[in-house]
Amino acid sequence: EPEVTQTPSHQVTQMGQEVILRCVPISNHLYFYWYRQILGQKVEFLVSFYNNEISEKSEIFDDQFSVERPDGSNFTLKIRSTKLEDSAMYFCASLRASNQPQHFGDGTRLSIL
Amino acid sequence: AQSVTQLGSHVSVSEGALVLLRCNYSSSVPPYLFWYVQYPNQGLQLLLKYTSAATLVKGINGFEAEFKKSETSFHLTKPSAHMRDAAEYFCADPSGSARQLTFGSGTQLTVLP
């Protein structure tokens, strides 16, 4: 069964550095999402992407965040200048049609030092 | 704004006992609803989905959930718990404008031998 894949599985970065999290959604999916889960907290929506543009974003997704789909397969989340509070598990998800469930990757654990 | 409430952040049951994990939604329109499971250090896996075709939904691993519009509930049950069911369970509502998921706060299920 096709899967959403995320790399790296764990990223350690110094505060203030830029970080790029990568995702390869399922190939025939059309809607793409990033979520984060701070340790011990619930999963929170960050941003959705459809038709090569952001379709919705949460309050968390401020100017430090950006997303890109540079080619037909990758979907990236960039944090421009990381803060300690960005430490979390980041999940990518993709969706084929709006009445279907989202498929999640295994996540990238981001640790900011 | 839609919200999903999970009562009980931690539930402990004995192996072989009934599992009941509670979820209430607040969306004003009949929603799709999902239950996801997260095993330790893994991503989110779809357990089951409600898409209005039937109020009693069967999922993987022997889990099922019943959609009750009158109670705005979508509780998850399993007749007989197994040790491998120990995980965190999330109820999720995809009623966002971009079909983004709003997650409940999660319920950690512990299965006692």
PDB file of C-alpha atoms in Angstrom:
ATOM      1  CA  GLU A   1       0.000   0.000   0.000  1.00  0.00           C
ATOM      2  CA  PRO A   2       1.370   3.449  -0.885  1.00  0.00           C
ATOM      3  CA  GLU A   3       2.748   5.428   2.031  1.00  0.00           C
ATOM      4  CA  VAL A   4       3.618   8.981   2.935  1.00  0.00           C
ATOM      5  CA  THR A   5       7.338   9.132   3.660  1.00  0.00           C
ATOM      6  CA  GLN A   6       9.117  11.749   5.737  1.00  0.00           C
ATOM      7  CA  THR A   7      12.801  12.521   6.103  1.00  0.00           C
ATOM      8  CA  PRO A   8      14.712  12.792   8.286  1.00  0.00           C
ATOM      9  CA  SER A   9      13.151  10.830  11.123  1.00  0.00           C
ATOM     10  CA  HIS A  10      15.027  12.970  13.645  1.00  0.00           C
ATOM     11  CA  GLN A  11      16.551  16.413  13.150  1.00  0.00           C
ATOM     12  CA  VAL A  12      18.643  18.208  15.747  1.00  0.00           C
ATOM     13  CA  THR A  13      19.280  21.891  15.066  1.00  0.00           C
ATOM     14  CA  GLN A  14      20.715  24.861  16.891  1.00  0.00           C
ATOM     15  CA  MET A  15      18.299  27.637  17.783  1.00  0.00           C
ATOM     16  CA  GLY A  16      18.215  30.304  15.091  1.00  0.00           C
ATOM     17  CA  GLN A  17      19.142  27.924  12.296  1.00  0.00           C
ATOM     18  CA  GLU A  18      16.965  27.143   9.314  1.00  0.00           C
ATOM     19  CA  VAL A  19      15.524  23.670   8.985  1.00  0.00           C
ATOM     20  CA  ILE A  20      13.750  21.938   6.122  1.00  0.00           C
ATOM     21  CA  LEU A  21      11.533  18.941   6.728  1.00  0.00           C
ATOM     22  CA  ARG A  22      10.773  16.786   3.742  1.00  0.00           C
ATOM     23  CA  CYS A  23       7.783  14.724   2.773  1.00  0.00           C
ATOM     24  CA  VAL A  24       6.866  12.599  -0.203  1.00  0.00           C
ATOM     25  CA  PRO A  25       3.068  12.321  -0.309  1.00  0.00           C
ATOM     26  CA  ILE A  26       1.214   9.485  -1.974  1.00  0.00           C
ATOM     27  CA  SER A  27       1.585  10.002  -5.695  1.00  0.00           C
ATOM     28  CA  ASN A  28      -2.045  10.490  -6.777  1.00  0.00           C
ATOM     29  CA  HIS A  29      -3.027  12.627  -3.809  1.00  0.00           C
ATOM     30  CA  LEU A  30      -4.007  16.255  -4.306  1.00  0.00           C
ATOM     31  CA  TYR A  31      -4.174  17.812  -0.850  1.00  0.00           C
ATOM     32  CA  PHE A  32      -1.177  18.110   1.442  1.00  0.00           C
ATOM     33  CA  TYR A  33      -0.886  19.023   5.105  1.00  0.00           C
ATOM     34  CA  TRP A  34       1.585  19.635   7.878  1.00  0.00           C
ATOM     35  CA  TYR A  35       0.735  19.062  11.530  1.00  0.00           C
ATOM     36  CA  ARG A  36       2.822  19.217  14.649  1.00  0.00           C
ATOM     37  CA  GLN A  37       2.647  17.509  18.007  1.00  0.00           C
ATOM     38  CA  ILE A  38       4.521  19.029  20.917  1.00  0.00           C
ATOM     39  CA  LEU A  39       5.521  16.349  23.412  1.00  0.00           C
ATOM     40  CA  GLY A  40       2.571  15.376  25.556  1.00  0.00           C
ATOM     41  CA  GLN A  41       0.121  17.559  23.650  1.00  0.00           C
ATOM     42  CA  LYS A  42      -2.391  16.999  20.929  1.00  0.00           C
ATOM     43  CA  VAL A  43      -1.784  17.070  17.207  1.00  0.00           C
ATOM     44  CA  GLU A  44      -2.216  20.592  15.793  1.00  0.00           C
ATOM     45  CA  PHE A  45      -2.844  21.676  12.229  1.00  0.00           C
ATOM     46  CA  LEU A  46      -0.242  23.961  10.670  1.00  0.00           C
ATOM     47  CA  VAL A  47      -0.997  24.363   6.982  1.00  0.00           C
ATOM     48  CA  SER A  48      -2.775  22.857   4.007  1.00  0.00           C
ATOM     49  CA  PHE A  49      -1.660  23.015   0.394  1.00  0.00           C
ATOM     50  CA  TYR A  50      -3.680  22.443  -2.744  1.00  0.00           C
ATOM     51  CA  ASN A  51      -3.184  23.326  -6.390  1.00  0.00           C
ATOM     52  CA  ASN A  52       0.292  24.704  -5.687  1.00  0.00           C
ATOM     53  CA  GLU A  53      -0.760  27.174  -3.057  1.00  0.00           C
ATOM     54  CA  ILE A  54      -1.604  27.394   0.623  1.00  0.00           C
ATOM     55  CA  SER A  55      -5.328  26.799   1.088  1.00  0.00           C
ATOM     56  CA  GLU A  56      -5.476  27.266   4.849  1.00  0.00           C
ATOM     57  CA  LYS A  57      -3.081  27.971   7.697  1.00  0.00           C
ATOM     58  CA  SER A  58      -3.335  28.132  11.438  1.00  0.00           C
ATOM     59  CA  GLU A  59      -2.188  30.844  13.830  1.00  0.00           C
ATOM     60  CA  ILE A  60       0.911  28.762  14.515  1.00  0.00           C
ATOM     61  CA  PHE A  61       2.013  29.081  10.895  1.00  0.00           C
ATOM     62  CA  ASP A  62       3.620  32.518  11.104  1.00  0.00           C
ATOM     63  CA  ASP A  63       6.182  34.214   8.874  1.00  0.00           C
ATOM     64  CA  GLN A  64       8.911  31.880  10.087  1.00  0.00           C
ATOM     65  CA  PHE A  65       7.221  28.977   8.330  1.00  0.00           C
ATOM     66  CA  SER A  66       6.901  28.280   4.636  1.00  0.00           C
ATOM     67  CA  VAL A  67       5.897  25.332   2.482  1.00  0.00           C
ATOM     68  CA  GLU A  68       6.862  24.358  -1.003  1.00  0.00           C
ATOM     69  CA  ARG A  69       6.133  21.677  -3.519  1.00  0.00           C
ATOM     70  CA  PRO A  70       9.225  22.129  -5.670  1.00  0.00           C
ATOM     71  CA  ASP A  71       8.537  19.227  -7.992  1.00  0.00           C
ATOM     72  CA  GLY A  72       5.839  16.672  -8.576  1.00  0.00           C
ATOM     73  CA  SER A  73       6.727  14.546  -5.588  1.00  0.00           C
ATOM     74  CA  ASN A  74       8.243  16.443  -2.653  1.00  0.00           C
ATOM     75  CA  PHE A  75       6.427  18.657  -0.155  1.00  0.00           C
ATOM     76  CA  THR A  76       8.636  20.599   2.247  1.00  0.00           C
ATOM     77  CA  LEU A  77       8.179  22.603   5.431  1.00  0.00           C
ATOM     78  CA  LYS A  78      10.823  25.234   6.155  1.00  0.00           C
ATOM     79  CA  ILE A  79      11.323  26.967   9.458  1.00  0.00           C
ATOM     80  CA  ARG A  80      13.470  30.007   8.811  1.00  0.00           C
ATOM     81  CA  SER A  81      14.894  30.731  12.255  1.00  0.00           C
ATOM     82  CA  THR A  82      14.109  28.003  14.716  1.00  0.00           C
ATOM     83  CA  LYS A  83      13.096  28.651  18.307  1.00  0.00           C
ATOM     84  CA  LEU A  84      13.185  26.317  21.283  1.00  0.00           C
ATOM     85  CA  GLU A  85       9.398  26.057  21.192  1.00  0.00           C
ATOM     86  CA  ASP A  86       9.543  24.635  17.659  1.00  0.00           C
ATOM     87  CA  SER A  87      10.728  21.361  19.170  1.00  0.00           C
ATOM     88  CA  ALA A  88       7.998  18.892  18.285  1.00  0.00           C
ATOM     89  CA  MET A  89       7.039  15.990  16.099  1.00  0.00           C
ATOM     90  CA  TYR A  90       6.049  17.199  12.641  1.00  0.00           C
ATOM     91  CA  PHE A  91       3.679  15.089  10.570  1.00  0.00           C
ATOM     92  CA  CYS A  92       3.002  15.331   6.881  1.00  0.00           C
ATOM     93  CA  ALA A  93      -0.304  14.053   5.527  1.00  0.00           C
ATOM     94  CA  SER A  94      -1.882  13.738   2.130  1.00  0.00           C
ATOM     95  CA  LEU A  95      -5.379  13.262   0.848  1.00  0.00           C
ATOM     96  CA  ARG A  96      -6.771  12.211  -2.487  1.00  0.00           C
ATOM     97  CA  ALA A  97     -10.339  13.459  -2.220  1.00  0.00           C
ATOM     98  CA  SER A  98     -12.114  15.574   0.360  1.00  0.00           C
ATOM     99  CA  ASN A  99     -14.321  12.749   1.668  1.00  0.00           C
ATOM    100  CA  GLN A 100     -11.399  10.422   2.324  1.00  0.00           C
ATOM    101  CA  PRO A 101      -9.177  10.144   5.407  1.00  0.00           C
ATOM    102  CA  GLN A 102      -5.740  11.643   5.410  1.00  0.00           C
ATOM    103  CA  HIS A 103      -2.714   9.400   5.266  1.00  0.00           C
ATOM    104  CA  PHE A 104       0.109  10.313   7.620  1.00  0.00           C
ATOM    105  CA  GLY A 105       3.833   9.836   7.497  1.00  0.00           C
ATOM    106  CA  ASP A 106       5.763   8.555  10.515  1.00  0.00           C
ATOM    107  CA  GLY A 107       6.855  12.079  11.372  1.00  0.00           C
ATOM    108  CA  THR A 108      10.074  14.001  11.897  1.00  0.00           C
ATOM    109  CA  ARG A 109      11.137  14.631  15.447  1.00  0.00           C
ATOM    110  CA  LEU A 110      12.646  18.120  15.522  1.00  0.00           C
ATOM    111  CA  SER A 111      14.830  18.977  18.493  1.00  0.00           C
ATOM    112  CA  ILE A 112      16.004  22.569  18.878  1.00  0.00           C
ATOM    113  CA  LEU A 113      19.026  23.103  21.118  1.00  0.00           C
TER     114      LEU A 113
ATOM    115  CA  ALA B   1     -15.105  26.547  14.934  1.00  0.00           C
ATOM    116  CA  GLN B   2     -15.286  22.806  15.064  1.00  0.00           C
ATOM    117  CA  SER B   3     -13.896  20.994  18.058  1.00  0.00           C
ATOM    118  CA  VAL B   4     -13.553  17.459  19.239  1.00  0.00           C
ATOM    119  CA  THR B   5     -13.545  16.494  22.888  1.00  0.00           C
ATOM    120  CA  GLN B   6     -12.098  13.288  24.233  1.00  0.00           C
ATOM    121  CA  LEU B   7     -13.084  12.553  27.802  1.00  0.00           C
ATOM    122  CA  GLY B   8     -10.375  10.779  29.742  1.00  0.00           C
ATOM    123  CA  SER B   9      -6.756  11.409  28.870  1.00  0.00           C
ATOM    124  CA  HIS B  10      -5.805   8.022  30.299  1.00  0.00           C
ATOM    125  CA  VAL B  11      -7.814   4.817  30.299  1.00  0.00           C
ATOM    126  CA  SER B  12      -6.627   1.552  31.838  1.00  0.00           C
ATOM    127  CA  VAL B  13      -8.301  -1.775  31.228  1.00  0.00           C
ATOM    128  CA  SER B  14      -7.395  -5.356  31.936  1.00  0.00           C
ATOM    129  CA  GLU B  15      -6.560  -7.667  29.079  1.00  0.00           C
ATOM    130  CA  GLY B  16      -9.788  -9.155  27.794  1.00  0.00           C
ATOM    131  CA  ALA B  17     -11.955  -6.350  29.157  1.00  0.00           C
ATOM    132  CA  LEU B  18     -14.118  -3.971  27.184  1.00  0.00           C
ATOM    133  CA  VAL B  19     -12.460  -0.863  25.810  1.00  0.00           C
ATOM    134  CA  LEU B  20     -14.506   2.350  25.625  1.00  0.00           C
ATOM    135  CA  LEU B  21     -12.865   5.564  24.498  1.00  0.00           C
ATOM    136  CA  ARG B  22     -15.102   8.619  24.325  1.00  0.00           C
ATOM    137  CA  CYS B  23     -15.309  11.299  21.672  1.00  0.00           C
ATOM    138  CA  ASN B  24     -17.809  14.125  21.241  1.00  0.00           C
ATOM    139  CA  TYR B  25     -17.854  16.535  18.334  1.00  0.00           C
ATOM    140  CA  SER B  26     -19.290  19.997  17.997  1.00  0.00           C
ATOM    141  CA  SER B  27     -19.466  20.509  14.261  1.00  0.00           C
ATOM    142  CA  SER B  28     -22.788  22.003  13.187  1.00  0.00           C
ATOM    143  CA  VAL B  29     -23.081  19.876  10.065  1.00  0.00           C
ATOM    144  CA  PRO B  30     -23.056  16.101   9.933  1.00  0.00           C
ATOM    145  CA  PRO B  31     -19.371  15.380   9.764  1.00  0.00           C
ATOM    146  CA  TYR B  32     -17.052  12.803   8.612  1.00  0.00           C
ATOM    147  CA  LEU B  33     -15.195  11.538  11.667  1.00  0.00           C
ATOM    148  CA  PHE B  34     -12.107   9.462  12.115  1.00  0.00           C
ATOM    149  CA  TRP B  35     -10.282   7.583  14.812  1.00  0.00           C
ATOM    150  CA  TYR B  36      -6.511   7.380  14.516  1.00  0.00           C
ATOM    151  CA  VAL B  37      -4.113   5.309  16.608  1.00  0.00           C
ATOM    152  CA  GLN B  38      -0.537   6.243  17.431  1.00  0.00           C
ATOM    153  CA  TYR B  39       1.766   3.508  18.674  1.00  0.00           C
ATOM    154  CA  PRO B  40       4.902   4.608  20.536  1.00  0.00           C
ATOM    155  CA  ASN B  41       7.358   6.444  18.292  1.00  0.00           C
ATOM    156  CA  GLN B  42       5.192   5.972  15.243  1.00  0.00           C
ATOM    157  CA  GLY B  43       2.915   8.087  13.081  1.00  0.00           C
ATOM    158  CA  LEU B  44      -0.845   8.225  13.001  1.00  0.00           C
ATOM    159  CA  GLN B  45      -2.634   5.221  11.574  1.00  0.00           C
ATOM    160  CA  LEU B  46      -6.266   5.294  10.535  1.00  0.00           C
ATOM    161  CA  LEU B  47      -8.340   3.007  12.732  1.00  0.00           C
ATOM    162  CA  LEU B  48     -11.761   3.668  11.250  1.00  0.00           C
ATOM    163  CA  LYS B  49     -13.836   6.306   9.533  1.00  0.00           C
ATOM    164  CA  TYR B  50     -17.428   7.456   9.600  1.00  0.00           C
ATOM    165  CA  THR B  51     -18.696   8.840   6.308  1.00  0.00           C
ATOM    166  CA  SER B  52     -22.484   8.805   6.900  1.00  0.00           C
ATOM    167  CA  ALA B  53     -23.059   5.506   5.089  1.00  0.00           C
ATOM    168  CA  ALA B  54     -23.662   3.664   8.352  1.00  0.00           C
ATOM    169  CA  THR B  55     -23.774   4.731  11.974  1.00  0.00           C
ATOM    170  CA  LEU B  56     -21.890   1.673  13.223  1.00  0.00           C
ATOM    171  CA  VAL B  57     -18.442   1.587  11.740  1.00  0.00           C
ATOM    172  CA  LYS B  58     -16.029  -1.309  11.946  1.00  0.00           C
ATOM    173  CA  GLY B  59     -12.317  -0.690  11.798  1.00  0.00           C
ATOM    174  CA  ILE B  60      -9.084  -2.549  12.034  1.00  0.00           C
ATOM    175  CA  ASN B  61      -7.884  -4.648  14.967  1.00  0.00           C
ATOM    176  CA  GLY B  62     -11.435  -5.394  16.158  1.00  0.00           C
ATOM    177  CA  PHE B  63     -12.342  -1.794  16.943  1.00  0.00           C
ATOM    178  CA  GLU B  64     -15.666  -0.227  16.094  1.00  0.00           C
ATOM    179  CA  ALA B  65     -17.393   3.085  16.701  1.00  0.00           C
ATOM    180  CA  GLU B  66     -20.991   4.213  16.706  1.00  0.00           C
ATOM    181  CA  PHE B  67     -22.013   7.632  15.418  1.00  0.00           C
ATOM    182  CA  LYS B  68     -24.866   9.074  17.478  1.00  0.00           C
ATOM    183  CA  LYS B  69     -26.091  12.389  16.129  1.00  0.00           C
ATOM    184  CA  SER B  70     -28.465  12.935  19.059  1.00  0.00           C
ATOM    185  CA  GLU B  71     -25.523  12.738  21.444  1.00  0.00           C
ATOM    186  CA  THR B  72     -22.924  14.259  19.043  1.00  0.00           C
ATOM    187  CA  SER B  73     -20.754  11.304  19.959  1.00  0.00           C
ATOM    188  CA  PHE B  74     -18.494   8.873  18.173  1.00  0.00           C
ATOM    189  CA  HIS B  75     -17.193   6.589  20.911  1.00  0.00           C
ATOM    190  CA  LEU B  76     -14.664   3.880  20.123  1.00  0.00           C
ATOM    191  CA  THR B  77     -15.103   0.390  21.504  1.00  0.00           C
ATOM    192  CA  LYS B  78     -13.502  -3.007  21.424  1.00  0.00           C
ATOM    193  CA  PRO B  79     -15.100  -5.998  23.169  1.00  0.00           C
ATOM    194  CA  SER B  80     -11.858  -7.541  24.409  1.00  0.00           C
ATOM    195  CA  ALA B  81      -8.615  -5.612  24.926  1.00  0.00           C
ATOM    196  CA  HIS B  82      -5.286  -7.055  23.926  1.00  0.00           C
ATOM    197  CA  MET B  83      -1.852  -6.007  25.119  1.00  0.00           C
ATOM    198  CA  ARG B  84      -1.001  -4.801  21.618  1.00  0.00           C
ATOM    199  CA  ASP B  85      -3.847  -2.249  21.806  1.00  0.00           C
ATOM    200  CA  ALA B  86      -1.792  -0.112  24.194  1.00  0.00           C
ATOM    201  CA  ALA B  87      -1.370   3.161  22.317  1.00  0.00           C
ATOM    202  CA  GLU B  88      -2.714   6.674  22.077  1.00  0.00           C
ATOM    203  CA  TYR B  89      -6.021   7.139  20.310  1.00  0.00           C
ATOM    204  CA  PHE B  90      -7.182  10.329  18.639  1.00  0.00           C
ATOM    205  CA  CYS B  91     -10.608  11.286  17.431  1.00  0.00           C
ATOM    206  CA  ALA B  92     -10.465  13.701  14.481  1.00  0.00           C
ATOM    207  CA  ASP B  93     -12.977  15.930  12.697  1.00  0.00           C
ATOM    208  CA  PRO B  94     -12.176  16.961   9.085  1.00  0.00           C
ATOM    209  CA  SER B  95     -14.657  19.821   8.980  1.00  0.00           C
ATOM    210  CA  GLY B  96     -12.039  22.505   8.391  1.00  0.00           C
ATOM    211  CA  SER B  97     -12.423  24.628   5.289  1.00  0.00           C
ATOM    212  CA  ALA B  98      -9.483  22.826   3.687  1.00  0.00           C
ATOM    213  CA  ARG B  99     -10.485  19.467   5.188  1.00  0.00           C
ATOM    214  CA  GLN B 100      -7.768  19.868   7.769  1.00  0.00           C
ATOM    215  CA  LEU B 101      -8.219  17.681  10.801  1.00  0.00           C
ATOM    216  CA  THR B 102      -9.117  18.962  14.233  1.00  0.00           C
ATOM    217  CA  PHE B 103      -7.875  16.411  16.719  1.00  0.00           C
ATOM    218  CA  GLY B 104      -9.057  15.630  20.170  1.00  0.00           C
ATOM    219  CA  SER B 105      -6.522  15.752  22.947  1.00  0.00           C
ATOM    220  CA  GLY B 106      -5.998  12.014  22.758  1.00  0.00           C
ATOM    221  CA  THR B 107      -6.576   9.104  25.111  1.00  0.00           C
ATOM    222  CA  GLN B 108      -3.689   6.961  26.243  1.00  0.00           C
ATOM    223  CA  LEU B 109      -4.889   3.371  26.552  1.00  0.00           C
ATOM    224  CA  THR B 110      -3.033   1.099  28.946  1.00  0.00           C
ATOM    225  CA  VAL B 111      -3.794  -2.621  28.929  1.00  0.00           C
ATOM    226  CA  LEU B 112      -2.981  -4.432  32.142  1.00  0.00           C
ATOM    227  CA  PRO B 113      -2.047  -8.126  32.168  1.00  0.00           C
TER     228      PRO B 113
END
